[in-house]
Short mmCIF file of C-alpha atoms (C1' of nucleotides) in Angstrom, two decimals:
data_model
loop_
_atom_site.label_atom_id
_atom_site.label_comp_id
_atom_site.label_asym_id
_atom_site.label_seq_id
_atom_site.Cartn_x
_atom_site.Cartn_y
_atom_site.Cartn_z
CA MET Z 23 -82.64 64.95 -27.92
CA ALA Z 24 -83.33 67.90 -25.71
CA VAL Z 25 -81.97 67.97 -22.21
CA TYR Z 26 -84.21 69.83 -19.82
CA PHE Z 27 -83.17 71.71 -16.67
CA GLU Z 28 -86.14 72.13 -14.48
CA THR Z 29 -87.29 75.74 -13.77
CA SER Z 30 -84.26 77.05 -15.56
CA SER Z 31 -85.13 79.80 -17.97
CA CYS Z 32 -83.22 78.06 -20.72
CA LEU Z 33 -83.17 74.37 -21.36
CA SER Z 34 -80.17 73.80 -23.50
CA VAL Z 35 -80.31 71.40 -26.41
CA ALA Z 36 -77.46 68.92 -26.37
CA THR Z 37 -75.35 69.14 -29.50
CA SER Z 38 -72.11 67.74 -30.72
CA ALA Z 39 -70.52 71.16 -30.33
CA ASP Z 40 -67.33 71.75 -28.48
CA SER Z 41 -68.96 72.90 -25.30
CA PRO Z 42 -72.31 71.46 -24.22
CA SER Z 43 -73.57 74.83 -23.05
CA VAL Z 44 -72.83 76.68 -26.28
CA SER Z 45 -75.47 76.17 -28.99
CA ARG Z 46 -77.42 77.83 -31.74
CA GLU Z 47 -80.60 76.38 -30.24
CA CYS Z 48 -82.29 76.67 -26.90
CA ASN Z 49 -85.58 75.38 -25.48
CA PHE Z 50 -87.66 77.18 -22.93
CA ALA Z 51 -90.18 75.32 -20.94
CA VAL Z 52 -93.35 77.41 -20.63
CA THR Z 53 -96.82 77.05 -19.32
CA ASP Z 54 -99.71 79.28 -20.15
CA TYR Z 55 -97.74 80.91 -22.88
CA ASP Z 56 -99.35 81.88 -26.20
CA LEU Z 57 -96.33 82.83 -28.30
CA ALA Z 58 -98.23 83.78 -31.42
CA GLY Z 59 -100.69 85.92 -29.54
CA THR Z 60 -97.94 87.58 -27.54
CA LEU Z 61 -95.86 88.48 -30.56
CA ASN Z 62 -98.94 89.74 -32.41
CA CYS Z 63 -100.88 91.70 -29.85
CA GLY Z 64 -99.55 95.13 -30.76
CA GLN Z 65 -96.69 95.43 -28.30
CA ALA Z 66 -93.93 94.49 -30.75
CA PHE Z 67 -93.76 95.29 -34.45
CA ASN Z 68 -91.00 93.24 -36.01
CA TRP Z 69 -92.03 89.58 -35.84
CA HIS Z 70 -92.71 87.74 -39.10
CA TRP Z 71 -94.09 84.27 -39.49
CA ARG Z 72 -92.12 82.34 -42.10
CA SER Z 73 -92.86 78.70 -42.81
CA ASP Z 74 -91.89 77.18 -39.46
CA GLY Z 75 -91.38 79.97 -36.97
CA TRP Z 76 -91.46 83.60 -35.94
CA GLU Z 77 -88.44 85.45 -37.17
CA GLY Z 78 -87.28 88.68 -35.58
CA VAL Z 79 -84.48 90.57 -33.90
CA ILE Z 80 -83.70 90.87 -30.21
CA HIS Z 81 -80.89 93.12 -29.06
CA GLY Z 82 -79.20 93.00 -32.46
CA ARG Z 83 -79.47 89.25 -32.95
CA TRP Z 84 -81.49 87.42 -35.52
CA VAL Z 85 -83.80 84.93 -33.83
CA ARG Z 86 -86.38 82.35 -34.89
CA LEU Z 87 -88.96 81.27 -32.31
CA CYS Z 88 -91.38 78.43 -32.54
CA GLN Z 89 -93.72 76.93 -29.98
CA GLN Z 90 -94.47 73.24 -29.66
CA ASN Z 91 -96.66 72.20 -26.72
CA GLY Z 92 -95.02 73.55 -23.55
CA THR Z 93 -91.75 74.48 -25.23
CA ILE Z 94 -90.56 77.54 -27.05
CA ARG Z 95 -87.62 76.62 -29.29
CA ALA Z 96 -85.22 79.41 -30.20
CA GLU Z 97 -82.61 79.44 -32.93
CA THR Z 98 -79.91 82.00 -33.49
CA VAL Z 99 -77.21 82.45 -36.16
CA ALA Z 100 -74.19 82.40 -33.92
CA PRO Z 101 -73.77 79.97 -31.01
CA GLU Z 102 -74.81 81.44 -27.66
CA SER Z 103 -73.58 80.45 -24.22
CA ASP Z 104 -75.88 82.81 -22.26
CA TRP Z 105 -79.51 82.96 -23.20
CA SER Z 106 -80.65 85.32 -20.49
CA TRP Z 107 -81.30 88.06 -23.08
CA LEU Z 108 -83.99 85.88 -24.61
CA ALA Z 109 -85.47 84.71 -21.31
CA ASP Z 110 -85.72 88.32 -20.26
CA TYR Z 111 -87.40 89.40 -23.53
CA LEU Z 112 -89.95 86.58 -23.37
CA GLN Z 113 -90.47 86.95 -19.62
CA ALA Z 114 -90.60 83.17 -19.61
CA HIS Z 115 -90.09 82.96 -15.86
CA VAL Z 116 -93.22 84.93 -15.07
CA GLY Z 117 -95.90 82.71 -13.58
CA LEU Z 118 -99.06 83.86 -15.25
CA GLY Z 119 -101.18 82.54 -12.43
CA ASP Z 120 -99.50 84.90 -10.00
CA ILE Z 121 -100.55 87.77 -12.26
CA LEU Z 122 -104.11 86.61 -12.89
CA VAL Z 123 -105.01 86.19 -9.23
CA THR Z 124 -104.48 89.91 -8.72
CA PHE Z 125 -107.17 90.76 -11.28
CA PRO Z 126 -110.57 91.92 -9.99
CA ALA Z 127 -113.14 89.11 -10.26
CA GLU Z 128 -115.35 90.74 -12.74
CA THR Z 129 -117.13 89.59 -15.91
CA ARG Z 130 -115.49 91.52 -18.71
CA LEU Z 131 -111.88 91.03 -17.68
CA THR Z 132 -112.51 87.38 -16.87
CA MET Z 133 -113.95 86.91 -20.35
CA ALA Z 134 -110.90 88.57 -21.90
CA VAL Z 135 -108.51 86.35 -19.91
CA GLU Z 136 -110.42 83.22 -21.03
CA LYS Z 137 -110.35 84.23 -24.69
CA CYS Z 138 -106.64 85.18 -24.63
CA ARG Z 139 -105.27 82.53 -22.42
CA GLY Z 140 -101.47 82.63 -22.38
CA LEU Z 141 -101.08 86.20 -23.50
CA ARG Z 142 -97.93 87.76 -22.10
CA LEU Z 143 -96.11 91.05 -21.78
CA LEU Z 144 -92.62 91.18 -23.35
CA ARG Z 145 -89.67 93.05 -21.98
CA GLN Z 146 -88.38 95.09 -24.92
CA ASP Z 147 -85.45 97.41 -25.54
CA PRO Z 148 -86.36 100.91 -24.30
CA TRP Z 149 -85.13 102.86 -27.29
CA GLU Z 150 -86.70 100.57 -29.86
CA CYS Z 151 -89.94 100.59 -27.85
CA LEU Z 152 -89.97 104.37 -27.42
CA ALA Z 153 -89.21 105.06 -31.05
CA SER Z 154 -91.75 102.52 -32.23
CA PHE Z 155 -94.55 104.04 -30.19
CA ILE Z 156 -93.65 107.60 -31.22
CA LEU Z 157 -94.43 106.29 -34.70
CA SER Z 158 -97.65 104.60 -33.57
CA SER Z 159 -99.87 107.64 -33.11
CA THR Z 160 -103.04 107.46 -35.24
CA LYS Z 161 -101.57 104.61 -37.27
CA GLN Z 162 -102.89 101.10 -37.70
CA ILE Z 163 -100.62 98.33 -36.47
CA VAL Z 164 -99.97 97.09 -40.02
CA GLN Z 165 -98.73 100.51 -40.96
CA ILE Z 166 -96.53 100.86 -37.91
CA ARG Z 167 -94.89 97.62 -38.92
CA GLN Z 168 -94.31 98.94 -42.45
CA ILE Z 169 -92.77 102.17 -41.19
CA ILE Z 170 -90.45 100.34 -38.81
CA ALA Z 171 -89.46 97.87 -41.55
CA LEU Z 172 -88.38 100.81 -43.75
CA LEU Z 173 -86.51 102.41 -40.87
CA ARG Z 174 -84.56 99.24 -40.20
CA VAL Z 175 -83.57 98.76 -43.82
CA ARG Z 176 -82.56 102.36 -44.36
CA PHE Z 177 -80.86 103.21 -41.10
CA GLY Z 178 -80.20 100.00 -39.16
CA SER Z 179 -77.11 97.82 -39.26
CA PRO Z 180 -77.39 94.67 -41.36
CA LEU Z 181 -77.41 91.42 -39.36
CA ALA Z 182 -76.16 87.89 -40.02
CA VAL Z 183 -79.08 85.64 -41.00
CA PRO Z 184 -79.24 81.88 -41.80
CA ASN Z 185 -78.91 80.79 -45.44
CA GLY Z 186 -82.17 81.35 -47.29
CA ALA Z 187 -83.69 83.65 -44.69
CA PRO Z 188 -84.73 87.18 -45.71
CA ARG Z 189 -82.22 89.92 -44.86
CA GLN Z 190 -82.71 91.50 -41.50
CA PHE Z 191 -81.52 94.73 -39.85
CA ALA Z 192 -81.06 95.91 -36.28
CA PHE Z 193 -83.41 98.57 -35.12
CA PRO Z 194 -81.57 101.85 -35.78
CA THR Z 195 -79.85 103.29 -32.72
CA ALA Z 196 -80.70 106.73 -31.47
CA GLU Z 197 -77.34 107.86 -32.93
CA GLN Z 198 -78.13 106.43 -36.34
CA LEU Z 199 -81.47 108.17 -36.44
CA ALA Z 200 -80.12 111.40 -34.99
CA ALA Z 201 -77.84 111.58 -38.03
CA ALA Z 202 -80.78 111.34 -40.44
CA THR Z 203 -82.60 114.30 -41.93
CA GLU Z 204 -86.31 114.94 -41.44
CA ALA Z 205 -86.85 114.41 -45.17
CA GLU Z 206 -85.24 110.99 -45.03
CA LEU Z 207 -87.48 109.99 -42.12
CA ARG Z 208 -90.58 111.30 -43.92
CA ALA Z 209 -89.58 109.10 -46.84
CA CYS Z 210 -90.22 106.18 -44.50
CA LYS Z 211 -93.96 107.13 -44.59
CA MET Z 212 -94.10 108.43 -41.02
CA GLY Z 213 -95.53 111.81 -41.97
CA PHE Z 214 -95.86 114.40 -39.19
CA ARG Z 215 -94.18 112.03 -36.70
CA ALA Z 216 -90.81 112.55 -38.37
CA PRO Z 217 -89.80 115.71 -36.44
CA TYR Z 218 -90.84 114.05 -33.15
CA LEU Z 219 -88.77 110.94 -33.80
CA LEU Z 220 -85.79 112.99 -34.94
CA ALA Z 221 -85.88 115.29 -31.89
CA ALA Z 222 -86.29 112.33 -29.54
CA ALA Z 223 -83.41 110.47 -31.20
CA ARG Z 224 -81.17 113.53 -30.76
CA GLN Z 225 -82.06 113.93 -27.10
CA VAL Z 226 -81.28 110.29 -26.42
CA ALA Z 227 -78.10 110.31 -28.55
CA ILE Z 228 -76.55 113.29 -26.73
CA GLY Z 229 -77.57 111.94 -23.35
CA GLU Z 230 -80.05 114.71 -22.58
CA CYS Z 231 -82.42 111.80 -21.97
CA ASN Z 232 -80.77 108.77 -20.37
CA LEU Z 233 -83.00 105.80 -21.00
CA ASP Z 234 -80.91 103.46 -18.81
CA ARG Z 235 -81.46 105.73 -15.82
CA LEU Z 236 -85.25 105.50 -16.13
CA ALA Z 237 -85.14 101.88 -15.04
CA THR Z 238 -83.84 102.97 -11.63
CA LEU Z 239 -86.68 105.46 -11.04
CA SER Z 240 -90.20 105.11 -9.72
CA VAL Z 241 -93.00 104.81 -12.26
CA ASP Z 242 -94.10 108.39 -11.78
CA LYS Z 243 -90.57 109.78 -12.09
CA ALA Z 244 -89.86 107.68 -15.13
CA ARG Z 245 -93.14 108.78 -16.69
CA SER Z 246 -92.44 112.47 -16.20
CA GLU Z 247 -89.03 112.02 -17.75
CA LEU Z 248 -90.55 110.32 -20.79
CA LEU Z 249 -93.21 113.08 -21.08
CA LYS Z 250 -90.40 115.60 -21.63
CA LEU Z 251 -89.63 113.95 -24.99
CA PRO Z 252 -91.23 115.39 -28.10
CA GLY Z 253 -94.08 113.26 -29.44
CA VAL Z 254 -94.52 111.50 -26.13
CA GLY Z 255 -97.79 111.99 -24.25
CA GLU Z 256 -99.50 109.94 -21.54
CA LYS Z 257 -100.38 107.05 -23.77
CA ILE Z 258 -97.03 106.52 -25.40
CA ALA Z 259 -95.20 107.06 -22.08
CA ASP Z 260 -97.34 104.29 -20.55
CA CYS Z 261 -96.56 101.96 -23.44
CA VAL Z 262 -92.83 102.37 -22.88
CA LEU Z 263 -93.16 102.06 -19.10
CA LEU Z 264 -95.07 98.78 -19.55
CA PHE Z 265 -93.46 97.13 -22.55
CA ALA Z 266 -89.87 98.19 -22.04
CA TYR Z 267 -89.41 98.83 -18.36
CA GLY Z 268 -91.99 96.44 -17.01
CA PHE Z 269 -93.76 98.79 -14.64
CA PRO Z 270 -96.84 96.64 -13.96
CA THR Z 271 -99.27 99.42 -13.16
CA ALA Z 272 -98.68 101.37 -16.37
CA PHE Z 273 -101.98 101.37 -18.26
CA PRO Z 274 -101.85 102.77 -21.80
CA ILE Z 275 -105.24 104.08 -22.91
CA ASP Z 276 -105.56 104.24 -26.67
CA VAL Z 277 -108.73 104.60 -28.71
CA TRP Z 278 -109.48 100.83 -28.41
CA ILE Z 279 -109.05 100.68 -24.66
CA ALA Z 280 -110.95 103.91 -24.19
CA LYS Z 281 -113.83 102.47 -26.17
CA ALA Z 282 -113.74 99.23 -24.19
CA LEU Z 283 -113.66 100.96 -20.85
CA ARG Z 284 -116.60 103.14 -21.72
CA GLN Z 285 -118.55 100.23 -23.08
CA PHE Z 286 -117.76 97.79 -20.27
CA TYR Z 287 -117.69 100.04 -17.24
CA PHE Z 288 -119.53 103.23 -18.06
CA ARG Z 289 -122.55 101.92 -19.91
CA GLY Z 290 -121.23 103.29 -23.18
CA ARG Z 291 -121.45 106.87 -21.96
CA LYS Z 292 -119.07 109.49 -23.09
CA THR Z 293 -116.42 109.65 -20.34
CA PRO Z 294 -113.50 112.02 -20.15
CA MET Z 295 -110.02 110.54 -20.43
CA LYS Z 296 -109.08 111.71 -16.95
CA ARG Z 297 -112.00 109.73 -15.55
CA LEU Z 298 -111.01 106.61 -17.47
CA ARG Z 299 -107.44 106.87 -16.19
CA GLN Z 300 -108.63 107.21 -12.63
CA PHE Z 301 -110.90 104.23 -12.99
CA ALA Z 302 -108.17 102.08 -14.51
CA THR Z 303 -105.71 102.68 -11.71
CA GLU Z 304 -108.31 102.03 -9.07
CA HIS Z 305 -110.03 99.09 -10.60
CA PHE Z 306 -107.38 96.75 -12.15
CA GLY Z 307 -104.90 96.43 -9.34
CA PRO Z 308 -101.16 95.96 -9.15
CA ASN Z 309 -100.91 94.29 -12.60
CA ALA Z 310 -103.18 96.73 -14.42
CA GLY Z 311 -100.84 96.70 -17.39
CA TYR Z 312 -101.46 92.98 -17.97
CA ALA Z 313 -105.21 93.54 -17.67
CA GLN Z 314 -104.94 96.31 -20.25
CA GLN Z 315 -103.21 93.94 -22.73
CA TYR Z 316 -105.87 91.31 -22.26
CA LEU Z 317 -108.65 93.79 -22.87
CA PHE Z 318 -106.80 95.22 -25.88
CA HIS Z 319 -106.24 91.89 -27.51
CA TYR Z 320 -109.72 90.70 -26.67
CA ILE Z 321 -111.63 93.60 -28.22
CA ARG Z 322 -109.46 93.62 -31.32
CA MET Z 323 -110.13 89.92 -31.89
CA GLU Z 324 -113.87 90.48 -31.33
CA GLY Z 325 -113.81 93.39 -33.78
CA ARG Z 326 -112.29 91.24 -36.48
CA LYS Z 327 -114.79 88.43 -36.06
CA LYS Z 328 -117.65 90.73 -37.06
CA LEU Z 329 -115.97 91.43 -40.40
"C1'" DT L 12 -115.73 107.96 -50.99
"C1'" DA L 13 -115.68 108.58 -46.22
"C1'" DC L 14 -113.96 107.25 -42.12
"C1'" DC L 15 -110.51 105.62 -39.05
"C1'" DA L 16 -105.97 104.31 -37.09
"C1'" DG L 17 -102.29 101.60 -30.03
"C1'" DG L 18 -101.92 110.59 -30.20
"C1'" DA L 19 -99.60 114.74 -29.33
"C1'" DG L 20 -99.19 119.67 -29.30
"C1'" DA L 21 -100.74 124.23 -29.98
"C1'" DG L 22 -104.28 127.67 -29.58
"C1'" DC L 23 -108.29 128.97 -27.50
"C1'" DG L 24 -111.71 130.48 -23.71
"C1'" DC R 28 -108.49 122.69 -17.07
"C1'" DG R 29 -111.13 121.06 -21.22
"C1'" DC R 30 -112.18 121.68 -25.87
"C1'" DT R 31 -110.92 121.77 -30.99
"C1'" DC R 32 -107.87 121.64 -34.86
"C1'" DT R 33 -104.10 120.03 -37.35
"C1'" DC R 34 -100.54 117.01 -38.55
"C1'" DA R 35 -99.47 112.49 -43.02
"C1'" DT R 36 -100.58 108.32 -44.81
"C1'" DG R 37 -102.73 104.06 -45.90
"C1'" DG R 38 -106.28 100.38 -44.63
"C1'" DT R 39 -110.94 99.03 -44.67
#
DNA sequence: TACCAGGAGAGCG
DNA sequence: CGCTCTCATGGT
């Protein structure tokens, strides 16, 4: 039976193992957490549903996640004594209510929140997030997933997985990708994004860009550092600021969000990007990034219903 | 077939 | 600054 520690990020599962705190399983108590929606709303690209859980990789470890009621159960291959890496990734400690109360009381956003109850922002590895979104430009999410799957297999380090589970690879490090050729990257179906990814990987690998240091900077400083990287513009920089560094005001505006903003707040009129950005920062408040993700997930779900 | 996809960069006036 | 064009590839 599971033993729960109240408010702790990890509720360990009692086992017959040598030490009670070391286990291959861990339960997280969560409220207002939609795991499936969170893993599938276009912020992460390497989660796969397989029979009884979501399988993926976090910081070089194979993980299976599965939600039952108010609990997210996690399994790893090797026993873990410290699960803070997973709690941090899932942002399980974040009280969603504290976020939602900062949203403007307004019809469209309220509707999105109701339809996507429990949607969360993850806290991802900066390099993986950066590289993934460099590959995302004018690609559909399914395709981004395919490209990244190829990258992992061809350049990433193989990981230990449970018996019977499909093979899995770590996301390639900047060093691993920096050692690749442009032709090898293009063979992963990334097209014109190959030289961007390669150049970015080299800058990170040689320390010309220090991703760890960005976490210590202000949003604006961190953004201008990201914008120096090849293949990184406003949109991709904001994705990394939001999904990897957790800057809550970062508000990525892609084609979907742009369409939604024009439709919801500008009567469907053509509105320049600069105007949309200004509106977003003024309107959505201190957790604009969360609002953005609710709008994004909401309009994508609505779009699919029509088909 | 035609159009579009979680865009960015270069060239232009 | 704002506009347009191109880049590569696959889904719908």
